[in-house]
Short mmCIF file of C-alpha atoms in Angstrom, two decimals:
data_model
loop_
_atom_site.label_atom_id
_atom_site.label_comp_id
_atom_site.label_asym_id
_atom_site.label_seq_id
_atom_site.Cartn_x
_atom_site.Cartn_y
_atom_site.Cartn_z
CA UNK A 1 77.52 57.67 207.96
CA UNK A 2 74.55 55.97 206.46
CA UNK A 3 75.76 52.41 206.98
CA UNK A 4 72.56 50.46 207.41
CA UNK A 5 72.51 48.80 210.76
CA UNK A 6 70.99 45.37 210.74
CA UNK A 7 69.59 46.05 214.20
CA UNK A 8 67.45 48.91 212.92
CA UNK A 9 66.38 47.03 209.85
CA UNK A 10 62.69 46.85 209.21
CA UNK A 11 61.25 45.74 205.90
CA UNK A 12 59.64 48.58 204.06
CA UNK A 13 56.88 46.45 202.68
CA UNK A 14 54.00 45.72 204.97
CA UNK A 15 54.07 42.16 203.71
CA UNK A 16 57.55 41.97 205.19
CA UNK A 17 58.41 38.80 203.41
CA UNK A 18 62.09 38.28 204.03
CA UNK A 19 62.48 35.76 201.29
CA UNK A 20 61.96 38.37 198.57
CA UNK A 21 65.17 39.23 196.81
CA UNK A 22 66.23 42.80 196.10
CA UNK A 23 64.91 43.01 192.56
CA UNK A 24 61.47 41.78 193.51
CA UNK A 25 61.37 44.19 196.42
CA UNK A 26 62.27 47.09 194.17
CA UNK A 27 59.62 46.19 191.61
CA UNK A 28 57.05 45.79 194.35
CA UNK A 29 57.92 49.21 195.73
CA UNK A 30 57.67 50.75 192.30
CA UNK A 31 54.27 49.20 191.70
CA UNK A 32 52.84 49.87 195.11
CA UNK A 33 53.25 53.41 196.40
CA UNK A 34 52.39 54.59 199.83
CA UNK A 35 54.52 53.51 202.76
CA UNK A 36 55.95 56.11 205.13
CA UNK A 37 59.49 55.22 204.16
CA UNK A 38 58.69 55.97 200.54
CA UNK A 39 57.24 59.37 201.37
CA UNK A 40 60.32 60.32 203.39
CA UNK A 41 62.61 59.02 200.70
CA UNK A 42 60.60 60.96 198.11
CA UNK A 43 60.98 64.19 200.06
CA UNK A 44 64.71 63.78 200.50
CA UNK A 45 65.17 62.76 196.88
CA UNK A 46 63.25 65.86 195.83
CA UNK A 47 65.66 67.93 197.90
CA UNK A 48 68.64 66.17 196.31
CA UNK A 49 67.24 66.64 192.82
CA UNK A 50 66.50 70.29 193.45
CA UNK A 51 69.93 71.01 194.92
CA UNK A 52 71.68 68.99 192.24
CA UNK A 53 69.96 70.77 189.38
CA UNK A 54 70.56 74.13 191.03
CA UNK A 55 74.24 73.38 191.45
CA UNK A 56 74.54 72.14 187.87
CA UNK A 57 72.98 75.31 186.56
CA UNK A 58 75.06 77.55 188.80
CA UNK A 59 78.13 75.69 187.65
CA UNK A 60 77.19 75.98 184.02
CA UNK A 61 76.79 79.72 184.41
CA UNK A 62 80.17 80.38 185.97
CA UNK A 63 82.67 77.91 184.61
CA UNK A 64 83.80 80.07 181.67
CA UNK A 65 86.86 81.46 183.40
CA UNK A 66 87.49 78.77 186.00
CA UNK A 67 90.48 77.26 184.28
CA UNK A 68 91.95 80.54 183.07
CA UNK A 69 95.39 81.61 184.23
CA UNK A 70 96.06 84.85 186.04
CA UNK A 71 97.72 86.46 183.03
CA UNK A 72 94.78 85.55 180.83
CA UNK A 73 92.36 87.00 183.35
CA UNK A 74 94.32 90.23 183.63
CA UNK A 75 94.42 90.54 179.87
CA UNK A 76 90.70 89.84 179.74
CA UNK A 77 90.00 92.55 182.28
CA UNK A 78 92.22 94.97 180.38
CA UNK A 79 90.41 94.20 177.16
CA UNK A 80 87.08 94.69 178.84
CA UNK A 81 88.06 98.00 180.42
CA UNK A 82 89.43 99.16 177.08
CA UNK A 83 86.17 98.23 175.42
CA UNK A 84 84.26 100.01 178.15
CA UNK A 85 86.44 103.10 177.71
CA UNK A 86 85.80 103.01 174.01
CA UNK A 87 82.08 102.63 174.57
CA UNK A 88 82.11 105.58 176.97
CA UNK A 89 84.00 107.72 174.48
CA UNK A 90 81.48 106.75 171.88
CA UNK A 91 78.64 107.67 174.21
CA UNK A 92 80.18 111.10 174.81
CA UNK A 93 80.65 111.62 171.09
CA UNK A 94 77.12 110.57 170.29
CA UNK A 95 75.74 112.80 173.01
CA UNK A 96 77.68 115.71 171.54
CA UNK A 97 76.29 114.90 168.13
CA UNK A 98 72.82 114.73 169.57
CA UNK A 99 73.22 118.12 171.26
CA UNK A 100 74.62 119.60 168.07
CA UNK A 101 71.71 118.23 166.12
CA UNK A 102 69.32 119.60 168.69
CA UNK A 103 70.96 123.04 168.40
CA UNK A 104 70.87 122.71 164.65
CA UNK A 105 67.18 121.96 164.72
CA UNK A 106 66.60 124.92 166.99
CA UNK A 107 68.63 127.22 164.75
CA UNK A 108 66.83 125.93 161.70
CA UNK A 109 63.49 126.53 163.35
CA UNK A 110 64.49 130.07 164.23
CA UNK A 111 65.77 130.68 160.72
CA UNK A 112 62.55 129.31 159.30
CA UNK A 113 60.49 131.54 161.58
CA UNK A 114 62.54 134.56 160.57
CA UNK A 115 62.31 133.65 156.92
CA UNK A 116 58.59 133.29 157.22
CA UNK A 117 58.29 136.69 158.87
CA UNK A 118 60.45 138.19 156.18
CA UNK A 119 58.35 136.50 153.53
CA UNK A 120 55.27 138.05 155.10
CA UNK A 121 56.88 141.48 155.11
CA UNK A 122 58.09 141.15 151.57
CA UNK A 123 54.76 139.73 150.47
CA UNK A 124 53.00 142.77 151.82
CA UNK A 125 55.54 145.08 150.26
CA UNK A 126 55.47 143.33 146.91
CA UNK A 127 51.71 143.10 146.95
CA UNK A 128 51.56 139.34 146.75
CA UNK A 129 49.71 138.97 150.03
CA UNK A 130 46.46 140.52 151.17
CA UNK A 131 46.83 143.00 154.00
CA UNK A 132 44.72 144.73 156.58
CA UNK A 133 45.20 147.38 159.20
CA UNK A 134 44.20 150.89 160.21
CA UNK A 135 44.22 153.46 157.45
CA UNK A 136 42.23 155.79 155.31
CA UNK A 137 39.87 155.51 152.35
CA UNK A 138 40.13 158.47 150.02
CA UNK A 139 37.29 158.87 147.53
CA UNK A 140 37.89 161.25 144.63
CA UNK A 141 34.74 162.22 142.71
CA UNK A 142 35.19 163.94 139.44
CA UNK A 143 32.44 165.04 137.08
CA UNK A 144 34.58 167.01 134.63
CA UNK A 145 37.21 164.31 134.14
CA UNK A 146 39.78 166.87 135.20
CA UNK A 147 41.43 164.38 137.49
CA UNK A 148 44.21 162.49 135.80
CA UNK A 149 47.46 160.76 136.49
CA UNK A 150 49.18 163.94 137.66
CA UNK A 151 46.79 164.41 140.52
CA UNK A 152 46.61 160.72 141.42
CA UNK A 153 50.38 160.31 141.37
CA UNK A 154 50.67 163.34 143.62
CA UNK A 155 48.13 161.77 145.97
CA UNK A 156 49.98 158.43 146.05
CA UNK A 157 53.22 160.27 146.63
CA UNK A 158 51.72 162.21 149.55
CA UNK A 159 50.38 159.00 151.07
CA UNK A 160 53.73 157.24 150.72
CA UNK A 161 55.46 160.23 152.17
CA UNK A 162 53.17 159.95 155.18
CA UNK A 163 54.12 156.32 155.65
CA UNK A 164 51.40 154.40 153.88
CA UNK A 165 52.42 150.78 153.83
CA UNK A 166 49.89 149.28 151.46
CA UNK A 167 47.95 151.20 148.83
CA UNK A 168 45.15 150.03 146.58
CA UNK A 169 43.27 151.79 143.79
CA UNK A 170 39.55 151.21 143.26
CA UNK A 171 39.65 147.88 145.15
CA UNK A 172 41.28 146.32 142.12
CA UNK A 173 44.85 147.53 141.61
CA UNK A 174 47.49 147.00 144.23
CA UNK A 175 49.97 149.85 144.11
CA UNK A 176 53.50 148.46 144.31
CA UNK A 177 56.97 149.67 143.35
CA UNK A 178 56.49 148.93 139.67
CA UNK A 179 52.97 150.35 139.40
CA UNK A 180 52.53 152.87 136.60
CA UNK A 181 49.67 155.22 135.79
CA UNK A 182 48.74 156.35 132.33
CA UNK A 183 46.09 158.74 131.03
CA UNK A 184 43.56 157.29 128.65
CA UNK A 185 41.71 159.17 125.94
CA UNK A 186 38.32 158.58 127.56
CA UNK A 187 39.21 160.60 130.62
CA UNK A 188 40.11 157.70 132.92
CA UNK A 189 43.45 156.31 133.84
CA UNK A 190 45.23 153.03 133.16
CA UNK A 191 46.86 151.57 136.27
CA UNK A 192 49.14 148.61 135.59
CA UNK A 193 47.09 148.02 132.48
CA UNK A 194 43.74 148.08 134.29
CA UNK A 195 41.42 150.88 133.15
CA UNK A 196 40.00 152.87 136.04
CA UNK A 197 37.46 155.65 136.04
CA UNK A 198 36.06 158.11 138.54
CA UNK A 199 35.22 157.96 141.32
CA UNK A 200 38.72 156.95 142.25
CA UNK A 201 39.04 155.20 145.59
CA UNK A 202 42.42 155.07 147.23
CA UNK A 203 42.77 152.67 150.18
CA UNK A 204 45.90 153.09 152.25
CA UNK A 205 47.11 151.32 155.38
CA UNK A 206 49.10 153.45 157.76
CA UNK A 207 48.53 155.80 160.65
CA UNK A 208 45.06 157.27 159.79
CA UNK A 209 45.75 160.65 161.32
CA UNK A 210 49.09 161.17 159.59
CA UNK A 211 47.72 159.98 156.27
CA UNK A 212 44.70 162.25 156.48
CA UNK A 213 46.74 165.31 157.36
CA UNK A 214 49.26 164.59 154.65
CA UNK A 215 46.56 164.98 152.04
CA UNK A 216 45.04 168.11 153.48
CA UNK A 217 47.37 171.04 153.41
CA UNK A 218 47.53 174.19 151.30
CA UNK A 219 48.65 173.28 147.81
CA UNK A 220 48.36 169.59 148.66
CA UNK A 221 46.37 166.75 147.13
CA UNK A 222 42.90 167.90 148.19
CA UNK A 223 43.37 171.46 147.03
CA UNK A 224 44.84 170.20 143.79
CA UNK A 225 41.76 168.05 143.13
CA UNK A 226 39.50 170.93 143.98
CA UNK A 227 41.53 173.04 141.54
CA UNK A 228 40.58 170.69 138.68
CA UNK A 229 36.95 170.53 139.77
CA UNK A 230 36.78 167.37 141.82
CA UNK A 231 35.78 166.59 145.37
CA UNK A 232 37.62 164.52 147.92
CA UNK A 233 36.34 162.73 151.00
CA UNK A 234 38.77 161.13 153.44
CA UNK A 235 37.53 158.42 155.81
CA UNK A 236 39.69 157.36 158.68
CA UNK A 237 39.10 153.66 159.29
CA UNK A 238 40.14 151.33 162.07
CA UNK A 239 40.43 148.50 159.59
CA UNK A 240 41.17 148.76 155.93
CA UNK A 241 41.12 145.48 154.09
CA UNK A 242 43.16 145.22 150.95
CA UNK A 243 42.59 142.05 149.00
CA UNK A 244 43.74 142.76 145.47
CA UNK A 245 47.11 141.25 144.65
CA UNK A 246 49.93 142.20 142.39
CA UNK A 247 51.16 139.54 140.01
CA UNK A 248 54.89 139.27 140.36
CA UNK A 249 56.91 138.43 137.30
CA UNK A 250 60.45 137.21 137.56
CA UNK A 251 62.84 140.00 136.54
CA UNK A 252 64.09 139.54 133.05
CA UNK A 253 67.22 141.66 133.17
CA UNK A 254 68.01 142.25 136.79
CA UNK A 255 69.85 139.59 138.75
CA UNK A 256 70.69 139.59 142.42
CA UNK A 257 74.11 141.10 143.05
CA UNK A 258 76.50 139.99 145.69
CA UNK A 259 75.68 141.23 149.16
CA UNK A 260 78.54 142.18 151.34
CA UNK B 1 57.12 54.92 193.33
CA UNK B 2 56.67 57.98 195.49
CA UNK B 3 60.45 58.20 195.87
CA UNK B 4 60.93 58.25 192.11
CA UNK B 5 58.18 60.85 191.75
CA UNK B 6 59.86 62.95 194.46
CA UNK B 7 63.17 62.86 192.60
CA UNK B 8 61.54 63.89 189.34
CA UNK B 9 59.60 66.62 191.12
CA UNK B 10 62.77 68.06 192.65
CA UNK B 11 64.57 68.08 189.31
CA UNK B 12 61.58 69.61 187.62
CA UNK B 13 61.27 72.33 190.28
CA UNK B 14 64.95 73.14 189.97
CA UNK B 15 64.66 73.47 186.21
CA UNK B 16 61.49 75.50 186.47
CA UNK B 17 62.52 77.98 189.17
CA UNK B 18 66.17 78.29 188.11
CA UNK B 19 67.15 79.51 191.57
CA UNK B 20 70.44 81.30 191.96
CA UNK B 21 72.71 79.90 194.63
CA UNK B 22 73.19 82.31 197.55
CA UNK B 23 76.80 83.35 197.94
CA UNK B 24 77.22 81.94 201.43
CA UNK B 25 75.96 78.56 200.23
CA UNK B 26 78.10 78.49 197.12
CA UNK B 27 81.08 76.50 198.42
CA UNK B 28 78.97 73.99 200.36
CA UNK B 29 76.30 73.05 197.87
CA UNK B 30 78.36 70.80 195.59
CA UNK B 31 79.81 68.79 198.48
CA UNK B 32 76.40 68.64 200.13
CA UNK B 33 74.86 67.28 196.95
CA UNK B 34 77.51 64.58 196.64
CA UNK B 35 77.06 63.64 200.30
CA UNK B 36 73.32 63.45 199.82
CA UNK B 37 73.83 61.25 196.79
CA UNK B 38 75.96 58.94 198.93
CA UNK B 39 73.15 58.74 201.48
CA UNK B 40 70.62 58.02 198.74
CA UNK B 41 72.65 55.21 197.22
CA UNK B 42 73.27 53.77 200.70
CA UNK B 43 69.53 53.85 201.33
CA UNK B 44 68.81 52.15 198.01
CA UNK B 45 71.29 49.43 198.86
CA UNK B 46 69.75 48.97 202.29
CA UNK B 47 66.32 48.79 200.70
CA UNK B 48 67.48 46.07 198.33
CA UNK B 49 69.04 44.26 201.29
CA UNK B 50 65.67 44.44 202.99
CA UNK B 51 67.00 46.45 205.90
CA UNK B 52 65.82 49.93 204.86
CA UNK B 53 64.69 52.13 207.72
CA UNK B 54 63.36 55.59 206.97
CA UNK B 55 64.64 56.95 210.28
CA UNK B 56 68.13 55.79 209.53
CA UNK B 57 67.83 57.22 206.06
CA UNK B 58 66.77 60.65 207.27
CA UNK B 59 69.44 60.81 209.92
CA UNK B 60 72.18 59.60 207.63
CA UNK B 61 71.07 62.03 204.90
CA UNK B 62 71.04 65.04 207.19
CA UNK B 63 74.26 64.13 208.98
CA UNK B 64 76.01 63.43 205.68
CA UNK B 65 75.09 66.84 204.35
CA UNK B 66 75.96 68.63 207.57
CA UNK B 67 79.30 66.88 208.02
CA UNK B 68 80.27 67.51 204.43
CA UNK B 69 79.45 71.21 204.81
CA UNK B 70 81.29 71.31 208.13
CA UNK B 71 84.40 69.76 206.61
CA UNK B 72 84.40 72.27 203.80
CA UNK B 73 83.87 75.12 206.25
CA UNK B 74 86.69 73.89 208.44
CA UNK B 75 88.92 73.43 205.44
CA UNK B 76 88.19 76.96 204.31
CA UNK B 77 89.05 78.30 207.73
CA UNK B 78 92.29 76.30 207.84
CA UNK B 79 93.26 77.31 204.35
CA UNK B 80 93.03 73.78 202.94
CA UNK B 81 89.43 74.01 201.70
CA UNK B 82 90.24 72.81 198.19
CA UNK B 83 92.21 69.79 199.34
CA UNK B 84 89.69 68.80 201.99
CA UNK B 85 86.88 69.11 199.47
CA UNK B 86 88.79 66.83 197.15
CA UNK B 87 89.34 64.36 199.98
CA UNK B 88 85.65 64.35 200.89
CA UNK B 89 84.68 63.88 197.25
CA UNK B 90 87.10 60.97 196.91
CA UNK B 91 85.79 59.23 200.02
CA UNK B 92 82.16 59.77 199.07
CA UNK B 93 82.92 58.63 195.53
CA UNK B 94 84.41 55.37 196.80
CA UNK B 95 81.38 54.81 199.00
CA UNK B 96 79.01 55.53 196.15
CA UNK B 97 80.90 53.11 193.93
CA UNK B 98 80.74 50.31 196.51
CA UNK B 99 77.07 50.97 197.15
CA UNK B 100 76.28 50.98 193.45
CA UNK B 101 78.21 47.72 193.11
CA UNK B 102 76.05 46.13 195.78
CA UNK B 103 72.90 47.51 194.14
CA UNK B 104 74.03 46.12 190.81
CA UNK B 105 74.55 42.73 192.35
CA UNK B 106 71.04 42.82 193.73
CA UNK B 107 69.35 43.89 190.56
CA UNK B 108 71.32 42.03 187.93
CA UNK B 109 72.56 39.19 190.19
CA UNK B 110 76.00 39.87 188.82
#
């Protein structure tokens, strides 16, 4: 194919000295670049080098299974498909776990929200949180110190009966489930250990109209106060702010029972 | 000099670009490379003999590659691709050996 024909032979060196032997010619060509033949040879050699390296790399990539027998290959494929099945099963399982965790997080968030709402409700009920809302402010003036615990307890009872949610005495005592009133010798009252004197101010959060009417009926709170020589003014307010707090102590004797 | 630089450049490019062989070229490339190597060694021998001709070199290079690819193609079509490839490799290998022997004689005078 490439047999060099003597007829087409032309020396590559411009000097063209035929007496040079092969080694000298090679060295001369290496030292002296530039003839057309060298450029062409360079291009083709570049192509050969490129193709050769490409083929070597392609071969290196793929020759892992070239010598393998059919049985080996089938086993290999089976192993791979098994592994892929296993990986898919694992993916499904993990996705399920992820979904479950997502649901769990959602449920926990909901539970937390509900617990927080309940804590708010209970805090208001127990008097551990400040509260505000529409309500009434009842001011009881008393010059003769005729007003005592009887009348005040009646008043609180009327207000609770009318749906008062939060009650406060004299801006300082939060009325809660355990609140007690006690008469003192000086004419005032002792509420949860705090001495109070007239004028007594009862703040209550609830429907203002209902609360006001609950106090004002024949034989009710207002007439009772008047009977002992006091005066009562009831203000209906759009916003009653109750800031005094009740200090909760952990129950000493009572323990939570089982809920069914 | 330029020829040696060209060879190095081609190898370097191949290493640098890491081209993937197209599928249709896959069966022909190895044979084509061997055929091209045969042409290169023949050209080197001719150069050492003082009868190198770039035209002959180009033509022999291209025809070598084409014929090698054609033989493989034909072999594939006839169902004897593997055997024909082996035959071509053997023939080209013998030619490369004889050419290298001649080159060796020129360079080492032995």
